[in-house]
Amino acid sequence: MTEMASHILPTYPRSGVTPARGEGVYLIDEQDRRYLDFTSGIAVNALGHAHPHLVRAVQDQASKLWHVSNLFNIPGQEQLASRICGASFAEYVFFCNSGAEALEAAIKMARRYHFVKGNPERNRIITFTGAFHGRTLATIAAGGQEKYLEGFEPRLPGFDQVAFGDHEALKQAITHETAAVLVEPVQGEGGVRAVPSFCLTGLRELCDEHGILLIADEVQCGIMRTGKFLAHQHAGMAPDIATIAKGIGGGFPLGACLATKEAASGMAFGSHGSTFGGNPLAMAVGNALLDVVLDPSFFEHVDHVATYLEDGLKKLALRHQEKIIELRGAGLMRGIKLADHVVARDVLHACAEESLLVCTAADNVLRLLPPLIIEPSHVDEALHVIDGVIARA
Ligand SMILES: *Cc1c(COP(=O)(O)O)cnc(C)c1O
């Protein structure tokens, strides 16, 4: 046997940072160096690290009951589902453990909806360029990105992709086989591109016209990330199905597929399942997270600090007009599109050297995903670092 440096399958390039613990918006490494965390574990740690209310919820539940399987009643599921429905368009919730699983449930639900209506040929789903829906076989096919598909043939059929923002192409792509349109209200991985509200309402009308289901992938942009519980709510429209994950567990693996009663009408006993999905421990965390984020004062907080961040970013863009091409995103999901000669990955590393952690996204975009609990002083701290790094780039 040859000596190996690491036994972890090398699917991720890792930064040099090794967090040992977290305190609110800061990550602290083994040498006690503090990093301001504007990644939130990729939009997951909505309440930052070691939030006392979440810690208490986990500890309380951990001493009572972790897992029983969906063979039994789980009151925490009833409670969390009813709160999610109360805060959204949804009437039903299916719990799972990740974003991709939520998407799998959504895709199956859309196909099954048309199947039970006697239209099994309506099984194709339209998606958009730049989309990201996960890494399972179905969700890489849905996302349509070559870099995630290459070498994993045969590709799962049933997905048609049109250019982001191309309304005509979308209309052309609709056929008698179209079951659903799947859209991220704000694309995350694809470069932090927000779909304008008028496009979302237009999409809703188009789907209604053709009896097509509209699926919103809110895995990254949902759970108050953009200042509304779900990002599509800014547009005053509602999808038929939505997926959530990242933020809802605050760091605990938790995902869900949300649907109207009508959209879910194909699903019955046995049509879908998950062993771990919705276990009491996950439900305790999800419910605790909603205690905080659904409080009206939290909406005000996110709105306030998001506006502060947006203003700061605008000033930054004015100072570096030759290096910052565009500001993108919404709420606390922001993208800085950089000029070609300023490489986002290099900026990320330079920021880490100055103890600020940020993400990148496709299209040479620096992506900021701070915990929703940040204060204006943290925004100042982050923008000061980014300003210096871009000035030197
Ligand atoms: C992260 C993400 C997913 C996949 O979630 P996983 O938990 O990694 O499976 C799906 N859709 C969007 C929009 C995402 O950002």
PDB file of N, CA, C and O in Angstrom, residues 98-129:
ATOM      1  N   SER A  98     -31.250  17.206   2.789  1.00  0.00           N
ATOM      2  CA  SER A  98     -30.353  18.047   2.000  1.00  0.00           C
ATOM      3  C   SER A  98     -31.126  18.729   0.880  1.00  0.00           C
ATOM      4  O   SER A  98     -32.289  18.391   0.614  1.00  0.00           O
ATOM      5  N   GLY A  99     -30.415  19.636   0.207  1.00  0.00           N
ATOM      6  CA  GLY A  99     -31.033  20.345  -0.900  1.00  0.00           C
ATOM      7  C   GLY A  99     -31.349  19.428  -2.063  1.00  0.00           C
ATOM      8  O   GLY A  99     -32.457  19.449  -2.610  1.00  0.00           O
ATOM      9  N   ALA A 100     -30.372  18.609  -2.453  1.00  0.00           N
ATOM     10  CA  ALA A 100     -30.584  17.734  -3.603  1.00  0.00           C
ATOM     11  C   ALA A 100     -31.765  16.790  -3.368  1.00  0.00           C
ATOM     12  O   ALA A 100     -32.552  16.530  -4.272  1.00  0.00           O
ATOM     13  N   GLU A 101     -31.894  16.312  -2.142  1.00  0.00           N
ATOM     14  CA  GLU A 101     -33.026  15.427  -1.841  1.00  0.00           C
ATOM     15  C   GLU A 101     -34.355  16.178  -1.933  1.00  0.00           C
ATOM     16  O   GLU A 101     -35.368  15.601  -2.332  1.00  0.00           O
ATOM     17  N   ALA A 102     -34.349  17.435  -1.542  1.00  0.00           N
ATOM     18  CA  ALA A 102     -35.565  18.235  -1.654  1.00  0.00           C
ATOM     19  C   ALA A 102     -35.942  18.399  -3.127  1.00  0.00           C
ATOM     20  O   ALA A 102     -37.111  18.314  -3.505  1.00  0.00           O
ATOM     21  N   LEU A 103     -34.899  18.587  -3.967  1.00  0.00           N
ATOM     22  CA  LEU A 103     -35.126  18.709  -5.408  1.00  0.00           C
ATOM     23  C   LEU A 103     -35.638  17.400  -6.001  1.00  0.00           C
ATOM     24  O   LEU A 103     -36.524  17.387  -6.861  1.00  0.00           O
ATOM     25  N   GLU A 104     -35.067  16.290  -5.548  1.00  0.00           N
ATOM     26  CA  GLU A 104     -35.527  14.985  -6.025  1.00  0.00           C
ATOM     27  C   GLU A 104     -37.019  14.814  -5.719  1.00  0.00           C
ATOM     28  O   GLU A 104     -37.787  14.351  -6.557  1.00  0.00           O
ATOM     29  N   ALA A 105     -37.404  15.200  -4.520  1.00  0.00           N
ATOM     30  CA  ALA A 105     -38.817  15.101  -4.143  1.00  0.00           C
ATOM     31  C   ALA A 105     -39.672  15.991  -5.040  1.00  0.00           C
ATOM     32  O   ALA A 105     -40.757  15.589  -5.484  1.00  0.00           O
ATOM     33  N   ALA A 106     -39.170  17.189  -5.320  1.00  0.00           N
ATOM     34  CA  ALA A 106     -39.921  18.138  -6.149  1.00  0.00           C
ATOM     35  C   ALA A 106     -40.095  17.609  -7.570  1.00  0.00           C
ATOM     36  O   ALA A 106     -41.181  17.706  -8.161  1.00  0.00           O
ATOM     37  N   ILE A 107     -39.011  17.053  -8.120  1.00  0.00           N
ATOM     38  CA  ILE A 107     -39.051  16.525  -9.487  1.00  0.00           C
ATOM     39  C   ILE A 107     -40.025  15.338  -9.563  1.00  0.00           C
ATOM     40  O   ILE A 107     -40.865  15.254 -10.460  1.00  0.00           O
ATOM     41  N   LYS A 108     -39.927  14.449  -8.586  1.00  0.00           N
ATOM     42  CA  LYS A 108     -40.832  13.300  -8.564  1.00  0.00           C
ATOM     43  C   LYS A 108     -42.278  13.752  -8.423  1.00  0.00           C
ATOM     44  O   LYS A 108     -43.177  13.243  -9.090  1.00  0.00           O
ATOM     45  N   MET A 109     -42.500  14.727  -7.561  1.00  0.00           N
ATOM     46  CA  MET A 109     -43.855  15.228  -7.322  1.00  0.00           C
ATOM     47  C   MET A 109     -44.451  15.825  -8.594  1.00  0.00           C
ATOM     48  O   MET A 109     -45.623  15.585  -8.918  1.00  0.00           O
ATOM     49  N   ALA A 110     -43.642  16.589  -9.329  1.00  0.00           N
ATOM     50  CA  ALA A 110     -44.140  17.230 -10.557  1.00  0.00           C
ATOM     51  C   ALA A 110     -44.515  16.176 -11.602  1.00  0.00           C
ATOM     52  O   ALA A 110     -45.540  16.280 -12.273  1.00  0.00           O
ATOM     53  N   ARG A 111     -43.667  15.158 -11.745  1.00  0.00           N
ATOM     54  CA  ARG A 111     -43.971  14.108 -12.728  1.00  0.00           C
ATOM     55  C   ARG A 111     -45.227  13.343 -12.320  1.00  0.00           C
ATOM     56  O   ARG A 111     -46.096  13.055 -13.138  1.00  0.00           O
ATOM     57  N   ARG A 112     -45.301  13.036 -11.063  1.00  0.00           N
ATOM     58  CA  ARG A 112     -46.410  12.230 -10.543  1.00  0.00           C
ATOM     59  C   ARG A 112     -47.741  12.989 -10.648  1.00  0.00           C
ATOM     60  O   ARG A 112     -48.788  12.379 -10.877  1.00  0.00           O
ATOM     61  N   TYR A 113     -47.677  14.307 -10.496  1.00  0.00           N
ATOM     62  CA  TYR A 113     -48.878  15.148 -10.609  1.00  0.00           C
ATOM     63  C   TYR A 113     -49.540  14.936 -11.964  1.00  0.00           C
ATOM     64  O   TYR A 113     -50.744  14.708 -12.069  1.00  0.00           O
ATOM     65  N   HIS A 114     -48.738  15.000 -13.016  1.00  0.00           N
ATOM     66  CA  HIS A 114     -49.295  14.840 -14.363  1.00  0.00           C
ATOM     67  C   HIS A 114     -49.670  13.378 -14.630  1.00  0.00           C
ATOM     68  O   HIS A 114     -50.644  13.101 -15.323  1.00  0.00           O
ATOM     69  N   PHE A 115     -48.894  12.467 -14.060  1.00  0.00           N
ATOM     70  CA  PHE A 115     -49.170  11.040 -14.234  1.00  0.00           C
ATOM     71  C   PHE A 115     -50.569  10.683 -13.720  1.00  0.00           C
ATOM     72  O   PHE A 115     -51.355  10.067 -14.433  1.00  0.00           O
ATOM     73  N   VAL A 116     -50.885  11.095 -12.505  1.00  0.00           N
ATOM     74  CA  VAL A 116     -52.199  10.726 -11.946  1.00  0.00           C
ATOM     75  C   VAL A 116     -53.328  11.474 -12.640  1.00  0.00           C
ATOM     76  O   VAL A 116     -54.489  11.062 -12.569  1.00  0.00           O
ATOM     77  N   LYS A 117     -52.998  12.563 -13.324  1.00  0.00           N
ATOM     78  CA  LYS A 117     -54.022  13.288 -14.091  1.00  0.00           C
ATOM     79  C   LYS A 117     -54.225  12.640 -15.455  1.00  0.00           C
ATOM     80  O   LYS A 117     -54.967  13.153 -16.293  1.00  0.00           O
ATOM     81  N   GLY A 118     -53.505  11.555 -15.717  1.00  0.00           N
ATOM     82  CA  GLY A 118     -53.671  10.839 -16.985  1.00  0.00           C
ATOM     83  C   GLY A 118     -52.772  11.355 -18.094  1.00  0.00           C
ATOM     84  O   GLY A 118     -53.011  11.079 -19.275  1.00  0.00           O
ATOM     85  N   ASN A 119     -51.753  12.140 -17.734  1.00  0.00           N
ATOM     86  CA  ASN A 119     -50.828  12.670 -18.737  1.00  0.00           C
ATOM     87  C   ASN A 119     -49.386  12.252 -18.453  1.00  0.00           C
ATOM     88  O   ASN A 119     -48.522  13.095 -18.189  1.00  0.00           O
ATOM     89  N   PRO A 120     -49.107  10.941 -18.505  1.00  0.00           N
ATOM     90  CA  PRO A 120     -47.754  10.488 -18.162  1.00  0.00           C
ATOM     91  C   PRO A 120     -46.687  11.042 -19.100  1.00  0.00           C
ATOM     92  O   PRO A 120     -45.505  11.080 -18.730  1.00  0.00           O
ATOM     93  N   GLU A 121     -47.078  11.481 -20.296  1.00  0.00           N
ATOM     94  CA  GLU A 121     -46.091  12.034 -21.231  1.00  0.00           C
ATOM     95  C   GLU A 121     -45.600  13.408 -20.772  1.00  0.00           C
ATOM     96  O   GLU A 121     -44.554  13.880 -21.235  1.00  0.00           O
ATOM     97  N   ARG A 122     -46.341  14.021 -19.867  1.00  0.00           N
ATOM     98  CA  ARG A 122     -45.884  15.326 -19.361  1.00  0.00           C
ATOM     99  C   ARG A 122     -44.887  15.080 -18.235  1.00  0.00           C
ATOM    100  O   ARG A 122     -45.232  15.063 -17.054  1.00  0.00           O
ATOM    101  N   ASN A 123     -43.644  14.848 -18.600  1.00  0.00           N
ATOM    102  CA  ASN A 123     -42.647  14.514 -17.575  1.00  0.00           C
ATOM    103  C   ASN A 123     -41.341  15.295 -17.735  1.00  0.00           C
ATOM    104  O   ASN A 123     -40.363  15.019 -17.056  1.00  0.00           O
ATOM    105  N   ARG A 124     -41.321  16.287 -18.624  1.00  0.00           N
ATOM    106  CA  ARG A 124     -40.081  17.036 -18.844  1.00  0.00           C
ATOM    107  C   ARG A 124     -40.086  18.334 -18.026  1.00  0.00           C
ATOM    108  O   ARG A 124     -41.123  18.943 -17.809  1.00  0.00           O
ATOM    109  N   ILE A 125     -38.903  18.711 -17.588  1.00  0.00           N
ATOM    110  CA  ILE A 125     -38.781  19.905 -16.743  1.00  0.00           C
ATOM    111  C   ILE A 125     -37.822  20.894 -17.391  1.00  0.00           C
ATOM    112  O   ILE A 125     -36.726  20.525 -17.828  1.00  0.00           O
ATOM    113  N   ILE A 126     -38.252  22.147 -17.469  1.00  0.00           N
ATOM    114  CA  ILE A 126     -37.420  23.197 -18.064  1.00  0.00           C
ATOM    115  C   ILE A 126     -36.610  23.878 -16.956  1.00  0.00           C
ATOM    116  O   ILE A 126     -37.158  24.251 -15.911  1.00  0.00           O
ATOM    117  N   THR A 127     -35.307  24.022 -17.199  1.00  0.00           N
ATOM    118  CA  THR A 127     -34.435  24.728 -16.248  1.00  0.00           C
ATOM    119  C   THR A 127     -33.662  25.824 -17.002  1.00  0.00           C
ATOM    120  O   THR A 127     -33.813  25.965 -18.216  1.00  0.00           O
ATOM    121  N   PHE A 128     -32.844  26.581 -16.275  1.00  0.00           N
ATOM    122  CA  PHE A 128     -32.153  27.738 -16.866  1.00  0.00           C
ATOM    123  C   PHE A 128     -30.634  27.598 -16.806  1.00  0.00           C
ATOM    124  O   PHE A 128     -30.101  26.998 -15.874  1.00  0.00           O
ATOM    125  N   THR A 129     -29.964  28.190 -17.769  1.00  0.00           N
ATOM    126  CA  THR A 129     -28.493  28.151 -17.748  1.00  0.00           C
ATOM    127  C   THR A 129     -27.991  28.812 -16.459  1.00  0.00           C
ATOM    128  O   THR A 129     -28.593  29.772 -15.971  1.00  0.00           O
TER     129      THR A 129
END
